[in-house]
XYZ file of C-alpha atoms in Angstrom:
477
model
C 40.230 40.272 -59.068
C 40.672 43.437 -60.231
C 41.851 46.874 -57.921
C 37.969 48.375 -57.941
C 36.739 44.946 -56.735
C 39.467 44.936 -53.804
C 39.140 48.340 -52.848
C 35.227 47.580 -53.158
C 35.678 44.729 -50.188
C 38.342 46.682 -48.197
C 36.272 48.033 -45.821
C 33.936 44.964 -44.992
C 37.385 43.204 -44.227
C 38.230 45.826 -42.082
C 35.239 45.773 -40.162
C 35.388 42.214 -39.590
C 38.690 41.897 -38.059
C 37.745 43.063 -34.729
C 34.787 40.587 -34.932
C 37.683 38.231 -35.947
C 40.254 38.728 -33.298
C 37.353 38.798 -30.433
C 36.011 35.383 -31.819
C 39.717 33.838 -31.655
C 39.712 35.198 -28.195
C 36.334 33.389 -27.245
C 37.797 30.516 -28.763
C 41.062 29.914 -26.790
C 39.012 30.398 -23.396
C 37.302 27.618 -24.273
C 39.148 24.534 -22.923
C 40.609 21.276 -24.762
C 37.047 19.939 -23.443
C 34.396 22.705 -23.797
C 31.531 22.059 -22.106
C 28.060 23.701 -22.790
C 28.763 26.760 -20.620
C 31.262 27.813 -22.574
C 29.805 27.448 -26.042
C 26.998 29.300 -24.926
C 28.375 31.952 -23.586
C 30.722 32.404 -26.225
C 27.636 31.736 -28.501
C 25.226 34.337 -26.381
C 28.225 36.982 -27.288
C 27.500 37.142 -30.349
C 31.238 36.271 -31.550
C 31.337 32.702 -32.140
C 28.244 33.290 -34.327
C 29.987 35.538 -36.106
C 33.325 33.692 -37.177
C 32.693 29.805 -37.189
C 28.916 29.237 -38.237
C 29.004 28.363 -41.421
C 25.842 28.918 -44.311
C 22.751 26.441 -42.879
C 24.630 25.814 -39.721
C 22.565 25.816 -36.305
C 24.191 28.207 -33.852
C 25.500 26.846 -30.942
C 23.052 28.459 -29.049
C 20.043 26.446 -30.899
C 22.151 23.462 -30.373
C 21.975 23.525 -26.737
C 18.290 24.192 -27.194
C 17.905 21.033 -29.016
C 19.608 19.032 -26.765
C 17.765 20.325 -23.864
C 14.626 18.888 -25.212
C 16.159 15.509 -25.861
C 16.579 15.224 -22.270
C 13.098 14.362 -21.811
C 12.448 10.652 -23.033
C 9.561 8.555 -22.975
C 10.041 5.110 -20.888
C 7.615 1.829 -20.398
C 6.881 0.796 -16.872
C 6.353 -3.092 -16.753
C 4.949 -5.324 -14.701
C 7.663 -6.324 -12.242
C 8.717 -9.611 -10.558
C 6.384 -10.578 -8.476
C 7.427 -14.108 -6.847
C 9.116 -17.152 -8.278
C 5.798 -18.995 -8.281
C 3.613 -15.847 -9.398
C 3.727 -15.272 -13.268
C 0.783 -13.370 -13.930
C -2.042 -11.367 -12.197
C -4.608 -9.020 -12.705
C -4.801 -5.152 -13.197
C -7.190 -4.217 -10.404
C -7.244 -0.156 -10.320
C -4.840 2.640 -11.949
C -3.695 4.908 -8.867
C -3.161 7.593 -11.341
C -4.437 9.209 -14.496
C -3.024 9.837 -17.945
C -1.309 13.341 -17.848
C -0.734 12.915 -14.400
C 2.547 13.892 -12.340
C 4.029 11.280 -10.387
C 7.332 10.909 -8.421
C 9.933 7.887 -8.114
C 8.696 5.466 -6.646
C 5.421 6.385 -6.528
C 2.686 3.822 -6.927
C 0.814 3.735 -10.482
C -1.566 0.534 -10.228
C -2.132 -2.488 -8.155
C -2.242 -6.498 -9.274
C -4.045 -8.210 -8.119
C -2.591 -12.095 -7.604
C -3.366 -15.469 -6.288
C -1.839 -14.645 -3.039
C -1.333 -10.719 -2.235
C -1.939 -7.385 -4.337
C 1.071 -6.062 -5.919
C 2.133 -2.571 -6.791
C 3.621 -1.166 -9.746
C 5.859 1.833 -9.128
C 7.026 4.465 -11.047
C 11.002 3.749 -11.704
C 11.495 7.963 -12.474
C 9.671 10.921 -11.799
C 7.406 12.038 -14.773
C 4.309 12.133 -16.374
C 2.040 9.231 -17.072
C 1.457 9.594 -21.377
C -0.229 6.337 -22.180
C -1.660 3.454 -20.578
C -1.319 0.360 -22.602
C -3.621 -1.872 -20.897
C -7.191 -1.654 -19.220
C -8.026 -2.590 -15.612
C -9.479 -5.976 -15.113
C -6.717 -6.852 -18.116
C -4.623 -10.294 -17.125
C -1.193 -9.414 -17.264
C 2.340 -11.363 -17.382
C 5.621 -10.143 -15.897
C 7.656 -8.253 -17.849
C 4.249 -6.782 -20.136
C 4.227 -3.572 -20.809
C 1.741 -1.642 -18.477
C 2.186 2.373 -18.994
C 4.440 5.315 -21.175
C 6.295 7.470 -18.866
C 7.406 10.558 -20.152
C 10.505 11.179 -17.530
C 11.119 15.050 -16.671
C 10.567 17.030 -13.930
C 7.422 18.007 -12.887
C 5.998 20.548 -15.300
C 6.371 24.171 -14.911
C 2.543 25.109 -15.658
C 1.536 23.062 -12.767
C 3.310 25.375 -10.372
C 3.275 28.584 -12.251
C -0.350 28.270 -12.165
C -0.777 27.295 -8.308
C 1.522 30.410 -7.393
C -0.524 32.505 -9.496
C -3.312 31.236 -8.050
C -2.290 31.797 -4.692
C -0.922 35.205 -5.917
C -4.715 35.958 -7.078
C -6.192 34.790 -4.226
C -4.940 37.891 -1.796
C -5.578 40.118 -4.870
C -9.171 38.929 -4.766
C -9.424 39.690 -1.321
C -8.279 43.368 -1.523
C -10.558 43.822 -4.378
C -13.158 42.417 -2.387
C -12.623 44.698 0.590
C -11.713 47.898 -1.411
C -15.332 47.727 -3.193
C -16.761 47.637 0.104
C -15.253 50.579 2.519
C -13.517 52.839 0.294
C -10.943 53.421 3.061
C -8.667 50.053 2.395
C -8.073 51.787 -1.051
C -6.699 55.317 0.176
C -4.610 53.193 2.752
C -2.530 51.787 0.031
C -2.103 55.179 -1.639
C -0.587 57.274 0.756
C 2.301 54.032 1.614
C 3.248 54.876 -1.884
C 2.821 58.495 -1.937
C 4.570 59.860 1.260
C 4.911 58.909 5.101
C 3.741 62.568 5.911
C 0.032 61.755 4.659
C -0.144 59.041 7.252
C -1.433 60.982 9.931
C -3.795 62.086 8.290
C -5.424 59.010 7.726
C -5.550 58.076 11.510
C -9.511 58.351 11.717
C -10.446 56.144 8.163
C -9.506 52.832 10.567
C -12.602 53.770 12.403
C -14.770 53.320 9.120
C -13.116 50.146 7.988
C -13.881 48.987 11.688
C -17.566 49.526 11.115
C -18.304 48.444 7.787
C -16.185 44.900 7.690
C -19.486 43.904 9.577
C -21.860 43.848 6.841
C -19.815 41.015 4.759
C -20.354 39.241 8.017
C -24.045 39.364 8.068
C -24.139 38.805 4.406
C -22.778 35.633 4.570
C -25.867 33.269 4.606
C -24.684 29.298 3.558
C -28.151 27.853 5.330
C -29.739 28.087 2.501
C -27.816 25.249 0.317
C -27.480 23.243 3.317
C -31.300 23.070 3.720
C -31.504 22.443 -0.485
C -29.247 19.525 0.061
C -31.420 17.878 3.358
C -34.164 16.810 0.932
C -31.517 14.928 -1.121
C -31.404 12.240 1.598
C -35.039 11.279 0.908
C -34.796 10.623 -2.811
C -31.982 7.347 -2.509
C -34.832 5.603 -0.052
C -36.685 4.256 -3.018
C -33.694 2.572 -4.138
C -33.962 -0.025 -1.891
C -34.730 -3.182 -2.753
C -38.663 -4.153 -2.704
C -40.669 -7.552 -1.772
C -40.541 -9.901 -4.193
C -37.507 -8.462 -5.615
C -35.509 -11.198 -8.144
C -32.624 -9.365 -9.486
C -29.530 -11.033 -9.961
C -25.837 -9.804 -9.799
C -22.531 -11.518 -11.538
C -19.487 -10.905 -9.648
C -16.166 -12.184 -11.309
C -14.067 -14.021 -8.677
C -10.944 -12.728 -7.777
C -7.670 -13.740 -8.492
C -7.273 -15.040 -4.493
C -10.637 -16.281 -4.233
C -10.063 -18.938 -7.355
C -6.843 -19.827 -5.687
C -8.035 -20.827 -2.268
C -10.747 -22.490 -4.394
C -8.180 -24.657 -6.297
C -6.412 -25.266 -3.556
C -8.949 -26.767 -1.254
C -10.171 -28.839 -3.586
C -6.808 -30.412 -5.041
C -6.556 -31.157 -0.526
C -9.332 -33.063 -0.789
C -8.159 -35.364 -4.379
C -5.067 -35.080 -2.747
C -4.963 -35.889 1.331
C -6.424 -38.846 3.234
C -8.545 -36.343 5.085
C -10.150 -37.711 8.604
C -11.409 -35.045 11.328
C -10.735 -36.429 15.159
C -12.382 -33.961 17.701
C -12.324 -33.770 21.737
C -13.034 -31.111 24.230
C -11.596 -28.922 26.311
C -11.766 -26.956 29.733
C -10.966 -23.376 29.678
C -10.785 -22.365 33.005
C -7.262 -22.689 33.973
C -5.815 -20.810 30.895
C -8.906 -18.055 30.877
C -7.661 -18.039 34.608
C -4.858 -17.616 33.747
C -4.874 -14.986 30.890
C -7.004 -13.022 33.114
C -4.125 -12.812 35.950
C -1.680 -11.370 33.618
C -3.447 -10.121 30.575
C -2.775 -6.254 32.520
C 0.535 -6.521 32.987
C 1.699 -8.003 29.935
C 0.071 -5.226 27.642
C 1.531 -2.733 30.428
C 5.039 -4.219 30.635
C 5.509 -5.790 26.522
C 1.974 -3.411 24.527
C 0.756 -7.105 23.887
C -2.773 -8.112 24.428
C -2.648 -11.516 25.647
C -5.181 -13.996 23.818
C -5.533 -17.929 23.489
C -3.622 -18.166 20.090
C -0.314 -18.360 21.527
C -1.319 -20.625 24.391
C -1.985 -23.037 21.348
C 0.680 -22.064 19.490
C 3.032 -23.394 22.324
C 0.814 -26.209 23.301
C 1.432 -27.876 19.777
C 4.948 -27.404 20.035
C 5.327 -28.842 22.907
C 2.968 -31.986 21.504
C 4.874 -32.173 18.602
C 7.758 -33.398 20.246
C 6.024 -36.275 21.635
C 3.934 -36.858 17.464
C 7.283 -35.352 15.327
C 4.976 -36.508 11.984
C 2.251 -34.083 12.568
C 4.942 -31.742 11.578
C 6.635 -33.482 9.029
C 4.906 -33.530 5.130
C 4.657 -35.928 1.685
C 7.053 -34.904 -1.050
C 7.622 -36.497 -4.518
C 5.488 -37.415 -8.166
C 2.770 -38.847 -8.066
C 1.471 -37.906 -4.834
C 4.367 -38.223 -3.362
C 6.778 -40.989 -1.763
C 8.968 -39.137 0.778
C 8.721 -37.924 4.318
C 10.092 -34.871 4.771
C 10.492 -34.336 9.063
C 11.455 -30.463 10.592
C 13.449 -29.301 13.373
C 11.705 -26.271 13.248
C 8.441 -25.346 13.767
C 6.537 -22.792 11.152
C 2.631 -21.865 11.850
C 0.168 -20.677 9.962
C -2.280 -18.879 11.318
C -5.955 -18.423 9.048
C -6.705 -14.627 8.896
C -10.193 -13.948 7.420
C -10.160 -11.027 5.190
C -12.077 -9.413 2.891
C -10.624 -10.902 -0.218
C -10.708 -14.257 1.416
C -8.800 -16.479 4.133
C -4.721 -15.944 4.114
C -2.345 -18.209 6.120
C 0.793 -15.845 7.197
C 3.169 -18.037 8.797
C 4.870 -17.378 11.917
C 8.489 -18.452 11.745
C 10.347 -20.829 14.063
C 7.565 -20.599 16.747
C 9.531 -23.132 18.618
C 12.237 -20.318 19.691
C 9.350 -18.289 20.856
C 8.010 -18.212 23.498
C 3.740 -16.973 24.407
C 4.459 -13.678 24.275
C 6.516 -13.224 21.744
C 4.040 -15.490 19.641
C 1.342 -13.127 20.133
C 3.051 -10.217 19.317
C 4.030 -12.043 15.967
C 0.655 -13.199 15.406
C -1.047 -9.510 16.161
C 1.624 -8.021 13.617
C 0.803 -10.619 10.604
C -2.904 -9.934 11.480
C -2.629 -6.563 11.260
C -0.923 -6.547 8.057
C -2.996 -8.696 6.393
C -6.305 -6.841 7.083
C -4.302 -4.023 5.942
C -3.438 -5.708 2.433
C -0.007 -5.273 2.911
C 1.313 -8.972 3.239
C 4.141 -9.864 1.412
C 5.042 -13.295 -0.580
C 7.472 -14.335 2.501
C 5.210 -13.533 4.821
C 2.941 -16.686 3.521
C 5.407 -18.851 2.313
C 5.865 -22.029 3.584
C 4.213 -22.966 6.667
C 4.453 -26.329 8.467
C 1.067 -26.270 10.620
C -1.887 -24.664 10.497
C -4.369 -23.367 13.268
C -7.682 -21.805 12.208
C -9.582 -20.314 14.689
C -13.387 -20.403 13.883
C -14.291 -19.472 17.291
C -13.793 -16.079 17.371
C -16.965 -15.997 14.215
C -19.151 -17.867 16.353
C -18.176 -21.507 15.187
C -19.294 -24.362 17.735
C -17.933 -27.164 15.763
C -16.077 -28.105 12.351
C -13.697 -29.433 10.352
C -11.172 -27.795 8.576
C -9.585 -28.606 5.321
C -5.691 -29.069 5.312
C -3.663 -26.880 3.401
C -1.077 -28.740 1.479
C 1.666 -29.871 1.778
C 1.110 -29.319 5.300
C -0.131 -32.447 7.207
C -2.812 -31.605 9.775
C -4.819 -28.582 10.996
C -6.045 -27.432 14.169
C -9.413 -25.832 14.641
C -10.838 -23.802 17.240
C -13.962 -23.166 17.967
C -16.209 -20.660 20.299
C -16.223 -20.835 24.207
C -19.440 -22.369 25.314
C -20.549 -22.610 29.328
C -21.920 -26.156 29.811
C -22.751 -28.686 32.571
C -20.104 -31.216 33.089
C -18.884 -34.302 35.388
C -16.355 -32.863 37.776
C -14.958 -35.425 40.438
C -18.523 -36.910 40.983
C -20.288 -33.409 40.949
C -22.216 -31.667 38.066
C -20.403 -28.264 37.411
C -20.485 -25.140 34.659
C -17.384 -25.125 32.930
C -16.472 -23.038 29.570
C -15.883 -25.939 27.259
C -14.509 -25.711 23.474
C -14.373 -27.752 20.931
C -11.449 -29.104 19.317
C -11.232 -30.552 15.656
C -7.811 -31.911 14.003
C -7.617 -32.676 10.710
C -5.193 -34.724 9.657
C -3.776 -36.787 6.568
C -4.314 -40.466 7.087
C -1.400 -41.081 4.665
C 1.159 -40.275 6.946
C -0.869 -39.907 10.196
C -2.470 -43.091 11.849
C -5.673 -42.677 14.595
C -3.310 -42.941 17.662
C -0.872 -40.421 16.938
C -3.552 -38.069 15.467
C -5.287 -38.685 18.788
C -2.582 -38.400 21.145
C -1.349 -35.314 19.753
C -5.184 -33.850 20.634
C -4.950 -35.238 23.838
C -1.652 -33.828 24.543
C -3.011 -30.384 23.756
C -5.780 -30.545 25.860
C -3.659 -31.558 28.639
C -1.417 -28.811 28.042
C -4.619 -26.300 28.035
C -6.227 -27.912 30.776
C -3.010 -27.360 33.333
C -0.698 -24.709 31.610
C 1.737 -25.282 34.144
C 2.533 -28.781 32.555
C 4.204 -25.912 29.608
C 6.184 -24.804 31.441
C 8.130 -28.474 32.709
């Protein structure tokens, strides 16, 4: 290099060790581990820039912008476990749409199963991208349902509801200052000077008078009387005389199940129906003495359920095998006999008849059975039974009564043994010691399996509960 060519570059050189030396600086605050606060500041100086980039090297600065956009990843919800014995079901509804917001945890779609709906929930807070299947779609666990594009919720959204809120008062001042000029010269002298004030004392009198017109103005009878005829037009829809349309419903996922079920208990079971009849009056006697004070004293309404209930249990000691069940191939060659005492209790809904099972009624006692019973019935007419809440079971009671049922037969639900069914309260002449009298009567049907259950126990365990309803105070020795 020649001396012109030096004495050429001199001066950048010169220039540049300031840059140079503040750089170094930068550098050493930076410790052994830098973390992105200190790149960026040293970046955002200006100095770092300056003395380590090198040619078609991203600045620092544009690094940390990169890697702020990685942050937001796309996931896959699936469908989750749903029982042991539940591998599939079907996608009823989607609770939300694509592009919409959701939160952890927040529900995304229901399935629909054999047994109860399940819901799919979001694992992350984010934004629903894609959905990957259609509703009515049969899916398996573990299938991929929806794309989740994680983040927080995005900044539009809000930006635009606080500057729609921040619009909103606007709107109203514009409203109001192109009615009484007066709201606009209030604003004016706030900003001017606090002198001017007083002088502005008697304009309140004119917005006063003239926020009244707005008030007349508004006049909303009129659309209310354009949308009375609507009414009228949806009466022809009804159906006409002689009508013969048709509809095809699919059957639900539940609805097939109960289906199969009931009729693999009748290839299955040794099905016979004994029935008898029983009195009423003592236990509507005494329900009626204590009903008051047991929803005063314990919030439980008091009802003939658990009078059953306990009446059964009580039997069952006396017939163990009408709690007891077949196990094995083939249709089974073992007995299986319980301490304990589970019952299922038939709960009509609108998807179709559930059994939640009460567990170990035999610790309970009438009270506390209600109470259990009112709290599965509630859930399940709310849809929100769970898996354990129906599993298992070791005797069923179906009450048919409460619909208006005089007499039937119910179908055992496997691999339970025998069913009890109620039926409604009828008053009807009968022989009382020699005399005719009007007694509420009810019918009671039991049926049982004939493959573990003979005629006499089945019908001594009937007669036992009807003694026991007949003369509750036999419950309580």
């Amino acid at each position: 290099m020649s001396g012109q060519q030096c004495l050429r570059r001199l001066p950048c050189a010169v220039r540049a060790v300031p840059a140079l030396r503040a750089g170094a600086r930068a550098v050493n605050k930076i410790s052994a581990t830098p973390s992105y606060s200190a790149v960026s500041r040293a970046s955002s100086s200006g100095l770092l820039s300056q003395v380590s980039r090198r040619p078609g090297q991203l600045t620092t600065q544009r690094l940390w912008s990169i890697e702020q956009t990685r942050t937001y990843a796309d996931t896959v919800v699936k469908v989750p476990q749903m029982a042991e014995s539940i591998t599939e079901g079907t996608l009823k509804q989607w609770s939300k749409q694509v592009g919409d917001y959701v939160e952890a945890d927040e529900e995304i779609a229901t399935i629909e199963t054999d047994k109860i709906d399940v819901s799919v929930n979001a694992p992350e807070a984010g934004t629903i991208k894609e959905f990957l299947v259609n509703e009515e779609d049969t899916v398996t666990v573990g299938q991929d349902l929806v794309k989740l594009e994680l983040g927080g919720e995005p900044s539009g959204g809000k930006k635009e509801e606080a500057s729609s809120e921040a619009k909103e008062p606007a709107d109203k001042e514009q409203e109001t200052s192109s009615q009484p000029s007066g709201e606009q010269e209030q604003s004016k002298p706030k900003e001017e000077s606090a002198p001017k004030q007083e002088d502005k004392q008697p304009e309140p009198a004119k917005q006063e008078s003239k926020p009244e017109p707005p008030k007349q103005e508004q006049k909303p009878q009129p659309p209310k009387k354009d949308s009375k005829p609507s009414p009228p037009k949806e009466e022809p829809k009804q159906a006409q005389p002689g009508n013969r349309d048709e509809r095809r419903v699919k059957m639900n996922r539940m609805r097939l199940r109960i289906a199969e079920r009931l009729k693999q208990s009748q290839n299955t079971a040794a099905s016979l129906t004994t029935f008898n009849e029983v009195d009423m009056s003592s236990i509507m006697e005494f329900r009626k003495l204590y009903k008051d004070e047991i929803l005063k004293t314990k919030g439980v309404k008091l009802g003939f359920m658990s009078a059953f209930s306990r009446a059964c249990i009580l039997a069952m000691r006396d017939v163990p095998a009408v709690n007891a069940s077949i196990e094995g191939p083939n249709g089974g060659d073992t007995i299986v006999y319980r301490d304990y005492v589970d019952i299922s209790v038939a709960v009509a809904t609108e998807k179709g008849l559930v059994t939640p099972v009460v567990r170990n009624a035999e610790s309970l006692d009438m009270v506390g059975i209600e109470s259990a019973i009112a709290e599965l019935g509630k859930k399940a007419r709310d849809n929100k039974l769970t898996i354990e809440d129906m599993a298992g079971g070791t005797f069923t009671i179906s009450n048919g009564g409460v619909f208006g049922s005089l007499m039937g037969t119910p179908i055992i639900n496997l691999p339970q043994t025998a069913v009890l069914g109620l039926h409604a309260i009828k008053d009807k002449p009968v022989a009382m010691n020699g005399k005719v009298e009007i007694r509420p009567m009810m019918y009671l049907a039991l049926t049982y399996d004939h493959r573990l259950l003979d005629g006499r126990e089945a019908v001594t365990f009937l007669v036992k509960i009807k003694e026991y309803i007949e003369d509750p105070r036999k419950m309580l020795l």
